PDB file of C-alpha atoms (C1' of nucleotides) in Angstrom:
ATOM      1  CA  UNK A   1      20.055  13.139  14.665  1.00 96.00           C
ATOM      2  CA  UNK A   2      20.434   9.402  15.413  1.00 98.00           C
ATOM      3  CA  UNK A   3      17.414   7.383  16.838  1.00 98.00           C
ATOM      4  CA  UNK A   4      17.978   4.160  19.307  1.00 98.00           C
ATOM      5  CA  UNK A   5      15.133   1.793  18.519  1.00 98.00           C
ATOM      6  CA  UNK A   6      15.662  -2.437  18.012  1.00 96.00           C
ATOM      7  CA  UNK A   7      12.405  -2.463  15.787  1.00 98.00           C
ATOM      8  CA  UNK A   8      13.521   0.265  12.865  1.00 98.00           C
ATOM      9  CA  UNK A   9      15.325  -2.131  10.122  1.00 98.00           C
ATOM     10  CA  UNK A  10      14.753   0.859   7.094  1.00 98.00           C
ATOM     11  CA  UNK A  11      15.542  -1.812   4.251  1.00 98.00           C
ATOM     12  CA  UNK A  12      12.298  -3.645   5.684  1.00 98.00           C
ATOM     13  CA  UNK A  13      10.140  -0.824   6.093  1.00 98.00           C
ATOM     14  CA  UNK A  14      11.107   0.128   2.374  1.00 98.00           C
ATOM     15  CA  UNK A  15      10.419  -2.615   0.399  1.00 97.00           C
ATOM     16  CA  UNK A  16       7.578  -4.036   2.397  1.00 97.00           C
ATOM     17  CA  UNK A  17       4.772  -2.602  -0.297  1.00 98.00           C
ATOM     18  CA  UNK A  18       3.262  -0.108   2.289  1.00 98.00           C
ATOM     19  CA  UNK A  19       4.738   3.459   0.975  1.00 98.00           C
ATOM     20  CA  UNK A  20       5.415   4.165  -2.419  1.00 98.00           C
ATOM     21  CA  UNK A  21       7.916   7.009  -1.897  1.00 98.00           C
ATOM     22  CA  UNK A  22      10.736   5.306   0.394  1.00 98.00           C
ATOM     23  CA  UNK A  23      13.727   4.627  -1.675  1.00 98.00           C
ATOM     24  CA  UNK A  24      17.064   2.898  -1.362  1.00 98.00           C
ATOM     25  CA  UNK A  25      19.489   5.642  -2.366  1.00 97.00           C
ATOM     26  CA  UNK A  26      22.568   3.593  -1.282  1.00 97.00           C
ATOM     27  CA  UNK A  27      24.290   0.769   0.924  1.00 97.00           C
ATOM     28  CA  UNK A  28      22.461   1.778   4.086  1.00 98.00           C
ATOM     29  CA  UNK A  29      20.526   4.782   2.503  1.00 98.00           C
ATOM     30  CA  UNK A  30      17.538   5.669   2.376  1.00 98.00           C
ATOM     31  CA  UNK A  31      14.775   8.588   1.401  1.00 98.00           C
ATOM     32  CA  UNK A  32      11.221   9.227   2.345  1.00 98.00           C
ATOM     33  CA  UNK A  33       9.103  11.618   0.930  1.00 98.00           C
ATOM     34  CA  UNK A  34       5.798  12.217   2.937  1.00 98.00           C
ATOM     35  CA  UNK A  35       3.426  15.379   3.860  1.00 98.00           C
ATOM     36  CA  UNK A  36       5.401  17.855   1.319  1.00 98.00           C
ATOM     37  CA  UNK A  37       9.040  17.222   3.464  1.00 98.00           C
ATOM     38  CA  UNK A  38      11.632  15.261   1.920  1.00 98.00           C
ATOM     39  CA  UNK A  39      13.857  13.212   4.598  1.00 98.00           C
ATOM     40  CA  UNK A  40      17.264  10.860   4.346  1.00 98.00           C
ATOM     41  CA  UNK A  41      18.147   8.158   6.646  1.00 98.00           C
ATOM     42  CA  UNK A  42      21.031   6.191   7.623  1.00 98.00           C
ATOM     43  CA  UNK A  43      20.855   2.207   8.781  1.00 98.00           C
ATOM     44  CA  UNK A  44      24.083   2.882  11.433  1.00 98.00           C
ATOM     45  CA  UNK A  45      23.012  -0.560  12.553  1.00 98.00           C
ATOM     46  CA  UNK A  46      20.638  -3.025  13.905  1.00 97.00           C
ATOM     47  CA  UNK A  47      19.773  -0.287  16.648  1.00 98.00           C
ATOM     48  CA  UNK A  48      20.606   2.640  15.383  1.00 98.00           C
ATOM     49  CA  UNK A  49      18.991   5.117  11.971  1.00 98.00           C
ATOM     50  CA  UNK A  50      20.463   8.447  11.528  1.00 98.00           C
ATOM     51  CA  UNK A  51      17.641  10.688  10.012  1.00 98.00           C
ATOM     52  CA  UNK A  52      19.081  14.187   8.381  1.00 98.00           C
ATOM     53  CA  UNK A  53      16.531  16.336  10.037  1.00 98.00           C
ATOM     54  CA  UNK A  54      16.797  18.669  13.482  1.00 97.00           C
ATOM     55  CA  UNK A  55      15.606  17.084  16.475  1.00 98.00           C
ATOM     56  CA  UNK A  56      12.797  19.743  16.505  1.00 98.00           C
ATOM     57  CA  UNK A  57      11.680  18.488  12.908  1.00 98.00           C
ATOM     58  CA  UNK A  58      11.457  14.935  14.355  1.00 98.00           C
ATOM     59  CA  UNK A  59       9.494  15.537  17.176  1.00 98.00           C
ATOM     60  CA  UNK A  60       7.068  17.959  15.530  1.00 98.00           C
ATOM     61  CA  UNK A  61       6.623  15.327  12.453  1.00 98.00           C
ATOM     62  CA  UNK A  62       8.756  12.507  11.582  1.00 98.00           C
ATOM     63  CA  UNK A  63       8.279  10.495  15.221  1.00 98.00           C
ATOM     64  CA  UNK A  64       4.960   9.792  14.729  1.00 98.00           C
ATOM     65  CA  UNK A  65       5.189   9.408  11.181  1.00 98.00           C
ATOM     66  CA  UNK A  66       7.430   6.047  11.595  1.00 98.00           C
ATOM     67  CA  UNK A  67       5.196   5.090  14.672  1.00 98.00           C
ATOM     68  CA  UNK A  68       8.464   5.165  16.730  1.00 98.00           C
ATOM     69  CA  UNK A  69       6.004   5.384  19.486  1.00 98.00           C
ATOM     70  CA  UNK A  70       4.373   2.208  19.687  1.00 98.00           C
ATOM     71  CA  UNK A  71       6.040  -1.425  20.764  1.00 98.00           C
ATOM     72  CA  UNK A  72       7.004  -2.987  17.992  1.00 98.00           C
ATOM     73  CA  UNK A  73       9.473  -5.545  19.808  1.00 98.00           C
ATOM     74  CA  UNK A  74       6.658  -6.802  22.088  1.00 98.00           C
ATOM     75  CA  UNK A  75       4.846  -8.146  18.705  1.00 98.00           C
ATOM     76  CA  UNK A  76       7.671  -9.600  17.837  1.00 98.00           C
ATOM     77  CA  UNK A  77       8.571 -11.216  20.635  1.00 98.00           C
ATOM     78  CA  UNK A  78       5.095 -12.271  21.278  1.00 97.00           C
ATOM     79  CA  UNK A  79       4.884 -13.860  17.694  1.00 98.00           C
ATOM     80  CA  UNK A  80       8.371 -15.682  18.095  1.00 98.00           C
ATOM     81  CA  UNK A  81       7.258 -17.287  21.654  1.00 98.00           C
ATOM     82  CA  UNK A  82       3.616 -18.081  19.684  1.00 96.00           C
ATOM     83  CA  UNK A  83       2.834 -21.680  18.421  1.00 95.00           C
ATOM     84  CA  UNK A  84       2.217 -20.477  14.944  1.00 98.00           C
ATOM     85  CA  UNK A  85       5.384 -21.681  13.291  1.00 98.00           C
ATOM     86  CA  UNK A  86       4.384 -19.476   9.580  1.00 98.00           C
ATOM     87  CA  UNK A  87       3.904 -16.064  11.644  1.00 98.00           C
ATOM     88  CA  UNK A  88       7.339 -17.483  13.738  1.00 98.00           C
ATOM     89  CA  UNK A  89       9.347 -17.086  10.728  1.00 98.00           C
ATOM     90  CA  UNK A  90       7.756 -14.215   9.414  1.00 98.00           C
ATOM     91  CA  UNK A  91       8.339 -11.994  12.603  1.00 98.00           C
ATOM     92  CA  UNK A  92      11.947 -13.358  12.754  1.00 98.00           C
ATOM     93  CA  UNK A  93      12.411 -12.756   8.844  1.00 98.00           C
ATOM     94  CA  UNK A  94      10.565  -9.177   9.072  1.00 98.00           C
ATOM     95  CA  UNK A  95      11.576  -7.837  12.342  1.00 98.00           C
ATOM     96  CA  UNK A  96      12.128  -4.333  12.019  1.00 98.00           C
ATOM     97  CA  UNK A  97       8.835  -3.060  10.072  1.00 98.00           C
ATOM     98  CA  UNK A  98       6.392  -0.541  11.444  1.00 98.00           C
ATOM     99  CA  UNK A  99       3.572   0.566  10.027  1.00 98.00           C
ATOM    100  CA  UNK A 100       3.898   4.384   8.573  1.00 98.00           C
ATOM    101  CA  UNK A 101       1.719   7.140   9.262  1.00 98.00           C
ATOM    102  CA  UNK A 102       0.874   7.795   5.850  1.00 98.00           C
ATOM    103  CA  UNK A 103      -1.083  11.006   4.533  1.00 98.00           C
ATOM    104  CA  UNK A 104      -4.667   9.774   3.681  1.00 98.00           C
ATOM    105  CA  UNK A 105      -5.452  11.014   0.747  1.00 98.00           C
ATOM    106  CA  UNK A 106      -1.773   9.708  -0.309  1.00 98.00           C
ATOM    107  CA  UNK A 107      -2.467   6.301   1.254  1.00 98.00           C
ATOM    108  CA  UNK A 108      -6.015   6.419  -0.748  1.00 98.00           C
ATOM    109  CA  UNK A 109      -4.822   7.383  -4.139  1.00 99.00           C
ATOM    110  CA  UNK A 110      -1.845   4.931  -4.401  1.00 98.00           C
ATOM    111  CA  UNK A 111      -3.550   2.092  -3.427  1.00 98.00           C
ATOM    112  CA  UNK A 112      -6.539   2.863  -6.029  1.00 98.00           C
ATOM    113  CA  UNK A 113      -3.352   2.749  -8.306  1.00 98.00           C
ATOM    114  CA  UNK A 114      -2.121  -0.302  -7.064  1.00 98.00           C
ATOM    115  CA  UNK A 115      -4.431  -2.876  -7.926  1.00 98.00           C
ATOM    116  CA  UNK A 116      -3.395  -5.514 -10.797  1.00 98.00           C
ATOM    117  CA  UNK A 117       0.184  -3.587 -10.643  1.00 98.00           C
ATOM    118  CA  UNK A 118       3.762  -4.555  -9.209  1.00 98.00           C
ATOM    119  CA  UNK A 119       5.399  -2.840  -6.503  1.00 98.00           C
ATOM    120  CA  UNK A 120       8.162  -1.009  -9.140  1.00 98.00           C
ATOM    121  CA  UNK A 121       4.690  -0.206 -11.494  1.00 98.00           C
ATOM    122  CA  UNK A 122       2.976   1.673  -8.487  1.00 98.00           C
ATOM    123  CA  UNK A 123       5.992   3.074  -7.343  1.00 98.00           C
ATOM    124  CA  UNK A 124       6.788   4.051 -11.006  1.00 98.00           C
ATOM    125  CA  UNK A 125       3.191   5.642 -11.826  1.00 98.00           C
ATOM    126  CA  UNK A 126       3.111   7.514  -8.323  1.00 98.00           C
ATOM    127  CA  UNK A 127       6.555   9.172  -8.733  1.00 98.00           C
ATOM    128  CA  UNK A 128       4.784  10.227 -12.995  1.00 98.00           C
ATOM    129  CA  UNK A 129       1.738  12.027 -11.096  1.00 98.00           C
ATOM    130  CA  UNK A 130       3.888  13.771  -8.559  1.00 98.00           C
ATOM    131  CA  UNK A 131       6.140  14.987 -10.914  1.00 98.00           C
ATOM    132  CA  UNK A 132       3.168  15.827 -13.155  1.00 98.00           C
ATOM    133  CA  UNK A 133       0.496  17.149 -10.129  1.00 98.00           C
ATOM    134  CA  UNK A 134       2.741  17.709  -7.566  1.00 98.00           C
ATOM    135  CA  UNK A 135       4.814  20.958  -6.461  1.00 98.00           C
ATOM    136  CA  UNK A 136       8.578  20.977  -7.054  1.00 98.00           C
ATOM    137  CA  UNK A 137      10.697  21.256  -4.195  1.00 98.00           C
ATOM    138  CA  UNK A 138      14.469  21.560  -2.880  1.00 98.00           C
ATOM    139  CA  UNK A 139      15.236  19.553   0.150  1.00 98.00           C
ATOM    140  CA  UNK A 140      17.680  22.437   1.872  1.00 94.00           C
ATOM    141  CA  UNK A 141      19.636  19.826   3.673  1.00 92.00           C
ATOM    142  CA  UNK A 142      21.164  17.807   0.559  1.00 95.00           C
ATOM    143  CA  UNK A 143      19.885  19.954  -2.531  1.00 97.00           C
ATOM    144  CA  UNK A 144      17.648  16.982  -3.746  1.00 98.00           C
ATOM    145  CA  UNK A 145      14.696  17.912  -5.818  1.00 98.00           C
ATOM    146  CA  UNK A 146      11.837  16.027  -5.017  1.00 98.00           C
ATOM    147  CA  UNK A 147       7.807  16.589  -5.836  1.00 98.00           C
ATOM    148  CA  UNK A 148       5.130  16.637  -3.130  1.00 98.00           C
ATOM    149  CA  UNK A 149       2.245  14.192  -3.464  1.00 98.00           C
ATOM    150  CA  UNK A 150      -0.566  16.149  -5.626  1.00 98.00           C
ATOM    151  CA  UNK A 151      -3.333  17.800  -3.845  1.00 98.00           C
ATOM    152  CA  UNK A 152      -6.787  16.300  -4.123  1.00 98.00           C
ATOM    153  CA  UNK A 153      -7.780  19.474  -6.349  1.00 98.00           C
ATOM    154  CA  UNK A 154      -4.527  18.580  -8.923  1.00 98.00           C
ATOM    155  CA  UNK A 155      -5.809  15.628  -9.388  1.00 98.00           C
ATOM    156  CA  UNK A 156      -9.337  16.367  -9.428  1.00 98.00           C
ATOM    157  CA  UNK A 157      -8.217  18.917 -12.801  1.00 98.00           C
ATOM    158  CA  UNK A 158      -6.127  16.554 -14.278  1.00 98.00           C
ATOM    159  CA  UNK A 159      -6.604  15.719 -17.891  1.00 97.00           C
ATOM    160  CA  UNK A 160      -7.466  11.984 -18.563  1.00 96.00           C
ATOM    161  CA  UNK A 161      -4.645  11.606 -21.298  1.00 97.00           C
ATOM    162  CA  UNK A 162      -1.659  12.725 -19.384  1.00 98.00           C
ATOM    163  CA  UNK A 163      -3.336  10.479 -16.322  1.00 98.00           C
ATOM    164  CA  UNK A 164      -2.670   7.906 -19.174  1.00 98.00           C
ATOM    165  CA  UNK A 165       0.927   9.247 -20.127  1.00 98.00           C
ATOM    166  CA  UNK A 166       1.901   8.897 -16.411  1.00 98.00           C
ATOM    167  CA  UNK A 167       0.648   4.638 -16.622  1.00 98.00           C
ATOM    168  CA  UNK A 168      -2.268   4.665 -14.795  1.00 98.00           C
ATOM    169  CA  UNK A 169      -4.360   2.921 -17.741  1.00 98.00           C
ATOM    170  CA  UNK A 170      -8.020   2.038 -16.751  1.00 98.00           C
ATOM    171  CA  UNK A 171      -7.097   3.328 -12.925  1.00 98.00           C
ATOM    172  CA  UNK A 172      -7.401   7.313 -14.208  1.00 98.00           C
ATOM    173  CA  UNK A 173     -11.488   7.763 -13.800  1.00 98.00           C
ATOM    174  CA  UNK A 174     -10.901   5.965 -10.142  1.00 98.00           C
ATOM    175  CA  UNK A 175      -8.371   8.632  -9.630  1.00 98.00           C
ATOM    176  CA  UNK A 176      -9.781  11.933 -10.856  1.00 98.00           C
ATOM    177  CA  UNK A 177     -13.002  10.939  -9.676  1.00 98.00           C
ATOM    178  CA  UNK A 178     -11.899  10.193  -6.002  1.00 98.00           C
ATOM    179  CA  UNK A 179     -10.166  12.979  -5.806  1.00 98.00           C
ATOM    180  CA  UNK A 180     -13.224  15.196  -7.161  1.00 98.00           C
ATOM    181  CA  UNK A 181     -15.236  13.463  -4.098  1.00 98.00           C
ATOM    182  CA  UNK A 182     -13.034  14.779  -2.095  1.00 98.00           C
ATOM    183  CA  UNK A 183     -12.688  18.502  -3.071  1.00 98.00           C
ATOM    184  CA  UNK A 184     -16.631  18.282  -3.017  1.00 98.00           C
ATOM    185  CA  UNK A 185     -16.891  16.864   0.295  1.00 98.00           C
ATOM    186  CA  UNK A 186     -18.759  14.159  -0.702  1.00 98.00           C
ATOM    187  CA  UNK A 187     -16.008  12.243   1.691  1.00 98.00           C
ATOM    188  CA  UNK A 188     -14.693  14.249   4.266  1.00 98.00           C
ATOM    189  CA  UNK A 189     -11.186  12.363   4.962  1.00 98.00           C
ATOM    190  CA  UNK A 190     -10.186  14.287   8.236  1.00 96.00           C
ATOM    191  CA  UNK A 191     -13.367  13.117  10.277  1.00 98.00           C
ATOM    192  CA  UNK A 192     -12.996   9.611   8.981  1.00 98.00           C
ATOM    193  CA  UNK A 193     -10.692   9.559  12.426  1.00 98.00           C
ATOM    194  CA  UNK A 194     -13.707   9.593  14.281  1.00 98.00           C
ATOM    195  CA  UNK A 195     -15.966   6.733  13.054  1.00 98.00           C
ATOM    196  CA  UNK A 196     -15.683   2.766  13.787  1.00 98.00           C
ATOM    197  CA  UNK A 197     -13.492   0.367  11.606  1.00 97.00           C
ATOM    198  CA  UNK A 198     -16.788  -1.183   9.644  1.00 97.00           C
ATOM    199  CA  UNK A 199     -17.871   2.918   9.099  1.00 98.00           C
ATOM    200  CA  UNK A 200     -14.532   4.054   7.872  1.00 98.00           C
ATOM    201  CA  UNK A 201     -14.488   0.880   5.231  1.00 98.00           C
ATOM    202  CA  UNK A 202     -18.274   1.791   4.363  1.00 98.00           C
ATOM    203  CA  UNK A 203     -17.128   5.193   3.286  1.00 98.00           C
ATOM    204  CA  UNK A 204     -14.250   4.244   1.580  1.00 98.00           C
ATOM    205  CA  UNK A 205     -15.533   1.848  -0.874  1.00 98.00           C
ATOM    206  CA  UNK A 206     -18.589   4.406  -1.892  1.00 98.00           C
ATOM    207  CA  UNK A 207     -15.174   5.899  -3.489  1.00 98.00           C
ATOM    208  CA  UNK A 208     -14.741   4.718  -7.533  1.00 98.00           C
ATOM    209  CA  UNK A 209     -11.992   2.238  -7.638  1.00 98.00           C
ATOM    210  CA  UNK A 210     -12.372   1.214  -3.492  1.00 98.00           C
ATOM    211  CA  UNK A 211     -13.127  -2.201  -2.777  1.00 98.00           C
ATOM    212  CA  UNK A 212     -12.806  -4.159   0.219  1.00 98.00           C
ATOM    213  CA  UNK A 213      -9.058  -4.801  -0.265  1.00 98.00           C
ATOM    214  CA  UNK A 214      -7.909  -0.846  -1.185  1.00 98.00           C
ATOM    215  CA  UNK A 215     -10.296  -0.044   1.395  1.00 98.00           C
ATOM    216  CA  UNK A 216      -8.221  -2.126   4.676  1.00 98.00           C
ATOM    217  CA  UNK A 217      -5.426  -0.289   2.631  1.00 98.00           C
ATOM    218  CA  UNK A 218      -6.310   3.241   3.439  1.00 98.00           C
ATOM    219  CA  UNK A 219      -7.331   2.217   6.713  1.00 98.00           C
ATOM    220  CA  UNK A 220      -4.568   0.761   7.819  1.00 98.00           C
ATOM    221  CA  UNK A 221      -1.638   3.029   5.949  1.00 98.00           C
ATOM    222  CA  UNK A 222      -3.857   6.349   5.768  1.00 98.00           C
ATOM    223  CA  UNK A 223      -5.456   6.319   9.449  1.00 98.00           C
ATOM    224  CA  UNK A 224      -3.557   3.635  11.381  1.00 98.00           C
ATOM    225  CA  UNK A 225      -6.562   1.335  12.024  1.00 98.00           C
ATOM    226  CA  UNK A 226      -4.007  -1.457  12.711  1.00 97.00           C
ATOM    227  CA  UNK A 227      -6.740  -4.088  13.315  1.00 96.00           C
ATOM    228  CA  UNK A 228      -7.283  -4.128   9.464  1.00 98.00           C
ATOM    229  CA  UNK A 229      -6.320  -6.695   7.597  1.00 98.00           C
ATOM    230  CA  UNK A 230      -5.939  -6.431   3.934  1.00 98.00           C
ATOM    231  CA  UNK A 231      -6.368  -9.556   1.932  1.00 98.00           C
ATOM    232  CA  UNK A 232      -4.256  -9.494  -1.506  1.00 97.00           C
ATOM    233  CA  UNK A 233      -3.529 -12.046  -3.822  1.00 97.00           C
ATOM    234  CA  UNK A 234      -0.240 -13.122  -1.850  1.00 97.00           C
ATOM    235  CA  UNK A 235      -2.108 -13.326   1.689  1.00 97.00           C
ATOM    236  CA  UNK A 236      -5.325 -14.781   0.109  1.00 97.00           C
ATOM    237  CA  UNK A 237      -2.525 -17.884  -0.649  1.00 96.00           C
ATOM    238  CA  UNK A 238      -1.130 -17.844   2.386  1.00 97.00           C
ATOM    239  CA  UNK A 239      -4.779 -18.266   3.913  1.00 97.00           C
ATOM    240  CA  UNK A 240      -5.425 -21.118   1.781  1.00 95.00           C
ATOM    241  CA  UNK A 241      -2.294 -22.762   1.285  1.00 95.00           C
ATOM    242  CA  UNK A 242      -0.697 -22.472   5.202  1.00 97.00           C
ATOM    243  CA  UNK A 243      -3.962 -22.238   7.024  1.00 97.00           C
ATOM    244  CA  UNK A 244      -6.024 -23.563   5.189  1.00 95.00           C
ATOM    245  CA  UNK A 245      -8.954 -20.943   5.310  1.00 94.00           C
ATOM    246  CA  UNK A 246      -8.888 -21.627   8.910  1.00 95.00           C
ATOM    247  CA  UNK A 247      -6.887 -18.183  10.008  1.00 97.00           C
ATOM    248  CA  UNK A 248      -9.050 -16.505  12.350  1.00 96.00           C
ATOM    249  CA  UNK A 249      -7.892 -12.471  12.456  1.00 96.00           C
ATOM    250  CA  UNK A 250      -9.469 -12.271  15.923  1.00 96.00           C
ATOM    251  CA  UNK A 251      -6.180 -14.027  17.609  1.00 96.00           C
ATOM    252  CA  UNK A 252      -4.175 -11.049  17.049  1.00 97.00           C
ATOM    253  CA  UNK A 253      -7.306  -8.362  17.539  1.00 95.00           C
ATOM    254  CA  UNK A 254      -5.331  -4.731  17.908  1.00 96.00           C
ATOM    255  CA  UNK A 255      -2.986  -5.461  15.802  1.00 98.00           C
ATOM    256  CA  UNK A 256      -3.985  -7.621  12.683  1.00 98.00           C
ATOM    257  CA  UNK A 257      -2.901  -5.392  10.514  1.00 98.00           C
ATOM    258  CA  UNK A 258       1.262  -5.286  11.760  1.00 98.00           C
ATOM    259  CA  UNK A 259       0.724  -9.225  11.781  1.00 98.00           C
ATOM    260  CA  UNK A 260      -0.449  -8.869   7.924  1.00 98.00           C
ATOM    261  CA  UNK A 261       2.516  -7.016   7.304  1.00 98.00           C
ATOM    262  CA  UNK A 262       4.691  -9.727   7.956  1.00 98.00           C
ATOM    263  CA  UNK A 263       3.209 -12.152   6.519  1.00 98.00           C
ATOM    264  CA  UNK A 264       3.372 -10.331   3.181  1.00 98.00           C
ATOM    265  CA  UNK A 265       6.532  -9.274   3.716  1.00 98.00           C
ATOM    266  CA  UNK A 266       8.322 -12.610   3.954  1.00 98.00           C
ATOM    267  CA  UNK A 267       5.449 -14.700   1.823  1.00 97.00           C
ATOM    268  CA  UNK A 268       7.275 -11.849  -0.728  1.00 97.00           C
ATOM    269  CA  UNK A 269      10.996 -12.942  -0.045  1.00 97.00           C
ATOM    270  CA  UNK A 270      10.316 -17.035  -0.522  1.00 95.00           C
ATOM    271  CA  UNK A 271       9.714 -16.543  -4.424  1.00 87.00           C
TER     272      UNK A 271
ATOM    273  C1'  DC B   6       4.036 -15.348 -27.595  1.00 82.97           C
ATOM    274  C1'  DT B   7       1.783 -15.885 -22.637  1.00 82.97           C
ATOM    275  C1'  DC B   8       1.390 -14.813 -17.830  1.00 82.97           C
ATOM    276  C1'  DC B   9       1.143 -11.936 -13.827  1.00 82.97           C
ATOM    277  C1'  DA B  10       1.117  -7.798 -10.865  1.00 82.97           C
ATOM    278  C1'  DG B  11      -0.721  -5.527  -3.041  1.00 82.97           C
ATOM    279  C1'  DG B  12      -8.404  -5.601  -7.582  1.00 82.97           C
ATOM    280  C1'  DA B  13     -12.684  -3.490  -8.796  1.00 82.97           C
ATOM    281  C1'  DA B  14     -16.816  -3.147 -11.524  1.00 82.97           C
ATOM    282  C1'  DA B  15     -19.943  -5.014 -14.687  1.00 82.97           C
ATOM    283  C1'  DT B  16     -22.306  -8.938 -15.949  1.00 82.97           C
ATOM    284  C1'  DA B  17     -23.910 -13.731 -15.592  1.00 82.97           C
ATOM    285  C1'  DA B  18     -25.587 -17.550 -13.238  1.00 82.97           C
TER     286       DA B  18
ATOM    287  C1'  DT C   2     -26.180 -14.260  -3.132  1.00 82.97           C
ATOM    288  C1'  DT C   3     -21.705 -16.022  -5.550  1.00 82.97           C
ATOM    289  C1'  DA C   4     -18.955 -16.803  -9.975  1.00 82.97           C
ATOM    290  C1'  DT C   5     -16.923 -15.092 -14.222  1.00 82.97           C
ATOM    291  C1'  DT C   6     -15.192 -11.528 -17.345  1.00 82.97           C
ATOM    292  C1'  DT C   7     -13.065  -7.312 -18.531  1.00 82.97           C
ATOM    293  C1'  DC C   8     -10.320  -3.511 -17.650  1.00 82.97           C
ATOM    294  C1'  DA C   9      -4.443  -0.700 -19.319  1.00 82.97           C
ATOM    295  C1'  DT C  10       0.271  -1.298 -18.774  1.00 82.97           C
ATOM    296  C1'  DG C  11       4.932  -3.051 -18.188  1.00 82.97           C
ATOM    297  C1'  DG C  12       8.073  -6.598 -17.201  1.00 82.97           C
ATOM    298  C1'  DA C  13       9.549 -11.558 -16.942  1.00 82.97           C
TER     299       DA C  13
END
DNA sequence: CTCCAGGAAATAA
DNA sequence: TTATTTCATGGA
């Protein structure tokens, strides 16, 4: 089925460091793997993405999962008629992103994976424990075989050397023993939904491997809190070297987070 | 060879 | 409290 929307650019959304399991597959192609169901799309154009599941499939799941929703294009516009000439440029280089809908306990584990990597390392270590942990599937639409993301018990059984084999070096502990917190309860991810920004970071970083920064991750990829703001290495320089540590996060309170995602996104494409 | 990658935890000051 | 050091691994 083909969606209309001016604010769903897929090369954007794929290489903007947010998901781990979008891929470019060709010229306009593209794959998603997310919540056990394997999906291609199609960049038709500017305005147009044809997606190769029913219409009842992308109602039921893949809708919300790309946010299609919400009003990207108002941001945008918003930021272009703004007086902030850095977040000008970014909007107008990164028009087209959304923030995902991610799976939380996905969102959780690949970002505990992420730190002191590269995008291709993460991506490269996530794909090793999904073939490892995860279950192998058929997509019954093009006959790809893909793996689902493990399950919080897979990875709470794994063994610490093939956590190794698949790259995660020192990151493994942080892994196995998040995801053990999790099969024990000792943080229950589903009611996360219904506690305040500061209380969903608070539980977070009691997690091995969770600090401030992983923990804005999960919260903003894993449960859509869009007013966090995670602070890497690339928008810690853009705070000190465009603003001068005098960025205030308040200006754009509801949704800090989608203006962080440009500004990584094109502080990215000028080196 | 060195340096860095969507950092966090342990340790020192 | 803040500042420094260490932690695997792969690629430039």
């Amino acid at each position: 089925m083909i969606i209309e929307n001016s604010n769903f650019i897929l090369e954007h959304i794929a290489s903007s460091g947010q998901c781990f399991r979008m891929n470019k597959t060709g010229d306009t192609q593209y794959s998603v793997i997310a919540k056990g169901r394997y999906l291609s799309l199609n960049q038709l154009n500017e305005n147009e993405v044809k997606l190769s599941c029913t219409e009842e499939e992308f109602q039921e799941f893949w809708s919300e999962y790309f946010d299609l929703s919400y009003d990207y294009e108002s941001i945008v516009k918003n930021l272009l008629a703004g007086e902030d000439e850095f977040l000008k440029k970014a909007a107008a280089y990164g028009y087209g992103l959304r923030i995902l809908k991610q799976d939380i306990f996905e969102a959780l584990i690949t970002f505990i994976i992420s730190q002191r990597k590269s995008i291709p390392a993460i991506k490269g270590c996530v794909e090793q424990i999904c073939q490892r942990f995860g279950e192998k599937r058929v997509d019954m639409v093009s006959g790809t075989v893909y793996y689902t993301f493990p399950t919080p018990v897979k990875l709470a059984e794994a063994a610490k050397e093939e956590l190794r084999e698949a790259g995660l070096g020192y990151r493994d502990e942080y892994v196995r023993k998040t995801a053990l917190a999790v099969v024990k309860g000792e943080i229950a991810l589903q009611n996360l939904k219904a506690l305040s920004y500061e209380e969903v970071l608070g539980e977070f970083m009691k997690l091995p491997g969770v600090g401030i920064k992983v923990a804005n991750c999960a919260a903003l990829y894993g449960l859509h809190r869009i007013d966090a703001f995670p602070i890497d290495v690339w928008i810690e320089r853009i705070l000190k070297e465009v603003y001068e540590n005098k960025f205030d996060v308040n200006t754009y309170k509801g949704y800090a987070g989608i203006v962080q995602q440009y500004m990584f996104y094109y502080i990215r494409s000028l080196s």
